[in-house]
Structure formats: structure tokens, C-alpha cells
Amino acid sequence: MHAEWSDVRIFLAIARAGSLGAAARSCGLTQPTMGRRLKALEAVIGQTLFQRTAHGFVLTDEGSAMLPHAERMEEEFLSLERAVAGSDYRFQGGLRVTSSDWFGVHVLTPVFARFAEMHPDVTIELVTDSRIYSLARRETDLAFRITRFEEVDVVQRKVMRVDYAAYRKRGMEGDPRLITMDAALSHLPDAIWLAERLPGAPVAFRSNDRQAQARACAEGLGIAVLPIPLGDLQPQIERLDLGAAPPARDVWMGYHRDLRRLPRLRALIDHIVEGLAADAAQF
């Protein structure tokens, strides 16, 4: 029996995603290709690794027994990959960065544009998503979050503090309605603060996308709490004094320690820290 790492990677993706479609998207492959690769792996091993159910793919006993071995194989491969990447001293290549939507668009992209002018041989790929990408699996090289990183072997630092404010459409009057987070994110401090400041006010619009909230506010749907670097850029809305400021949030930047000597990553991190310090002074 001889299983290729590429096929073991397919097995892990399906085990984590629970379906061929989701696993295919995470691997950048088509669903039929994932299915063929899984069948080939099962043929090599001589075991059925997943039970196909109406609710997705569930590990069989044989698949469950294989899972920890596959994860150790993955960690060894990724450790080697990170070590090779970290010893690449060429000042060229790609860097993948992940952040929330509004932060990536309105805060990071202007900083990246200035970096690109200085280093034209480095390509930055920005992924704005609420999903938590793994630094250990190199799903991303650099990540920005509003909570501290809990993963092991992650180098992290607080890069800025983001202030928030309440906003409404310029000239808007009448009984207030609220623009706030969706139910899954209703526990966030700014959502709780807004509900406490305007108790009984009906909710007009919910979204987990800050840019959608800002647009809804500009359309006059209601009062929103927005990060000031986003809200102050919208000409149709204005800050609203509700007697106190909403709670601020810290932004954390993290990368895997195996990449700490990668020159292009070091240069980008230094540029980001300097750029965010300069931009924060505007707000």
C-alpha cells in the first residue's frame, strides 16, 4: 500500500468539510475530481473511508482510524513547506492576507497599494472573509483579527485600536430604527451597545457585512454603529451623539513563526505597521 500525500490531502479536506463540494472549493478542484481521487485512495488502502449519507460524508471506523495518521502526515508536510518558504530570500513572489471585509477594503488596500509601488515583484492576494483561515496549514500567510490568536506557533501583535461611532443619514429625523449585526453576531459589543442605547427601537436591517450596514445607513434605513475609518468615508451619513461612544476594538496581526525570516513578509509587516500608524492619526 502506498498513498500519495496529494490523495491524503483530499481525504483530510473531505473529512473536515463533510461534503465533496465544500472540500473541492477548499482545494481548488472540481467535485468530480475530488470524487475520483477519493475512490483511488480507497482502492489503494482497500477500505471504505466515508459513509455517504443524505447529510454528507461521515467517516467510517476505518476512516476515523486513518484520520490522526493523516493529520500527522499533514503537519510534517506543512512544517517542511513552511521551512522551505521561510528560507526563500528572494524579494519576489506572493503573499496571502486575510481580514474582515471593511478592514481589508478601506484600511489595508491603501497600504498595500503603496507597498506595491515600492515592491513590484511581490504579489499580494487579499481575501476578505469571516472564516478563520489557518496559518499552520498556510491557508494564509498573514491574518488580521479583532481577537487574539489562539493557535500555537503564531507570532502576533496588536496593530491598531479601532474606534466606533453611531451614524445616521444626513438630515434624517423621526423615530429611530436600528441597523445592526445578524443574529450570529448579535453578541458583538457594538451591537449590544446600540440596543442598550436605544431600547425598544425596531430593527430595520441586519447584516454581518459592515459595508452593507453603511450603505443601508446612507439609504436612510436607520442608525448604525460603524468603525470610524469606514463611517467617516461615507459622505451621505453623519455621526450621531447618543451620550457615549461605542466600545472600541483592537486589531491583531498574526503569522506563523516559521515564516518570520521571509524577506517579503517582513517587509510587508513593517510597511503595514508604519502605514496603519500614519492612517490611524487621521481618525
CSV table of C-alpha atoms in Angstrom, one decimal, residues 5 8-9 11-12 16 63 65-76:
chain,number,residue,atom,x,y,z
A,5,TRP,CA,0.3,12.9,0.0
A,8,VAL,CA,-4.3,12.1,1.8
A,9,ARG,CA,-4.8,15.9,1.5
A,11,PHE,CA,-9.1,12.8,2.4
A,12,LEU,CA,-8.5,15.4,5.1
A,16,ARG,CA,-13.2,18.5,7.6
A,63,GLY,CA,-11.6,6.5,8.1
A,65,ALA,CA,-8.6,5.3,12.4
A,66,MET,CA,-6.8,6.8,9.5
A,67,LEU,CA,-7.5,10.5,10.5
A,68,PRO,CA,-4.9,11.0,13.2
A,69,HIS,CA,-2.2,9.5,10.9
A,70,ALA,CA,-3.2,11.7,8.0
A,71,GLU,CA,-3.1,14.8,10.3
A,72,ARG,CA,0.4,13.9,11.5
A,73,MET,CA,1.4,13.4,7.8
A,74,GLU,CA,-0.1,16.8,7.0
A,75,GLU,CA,1.8,18.6,9.9
A,76,GLU,CA,5.1,17.1,8.7
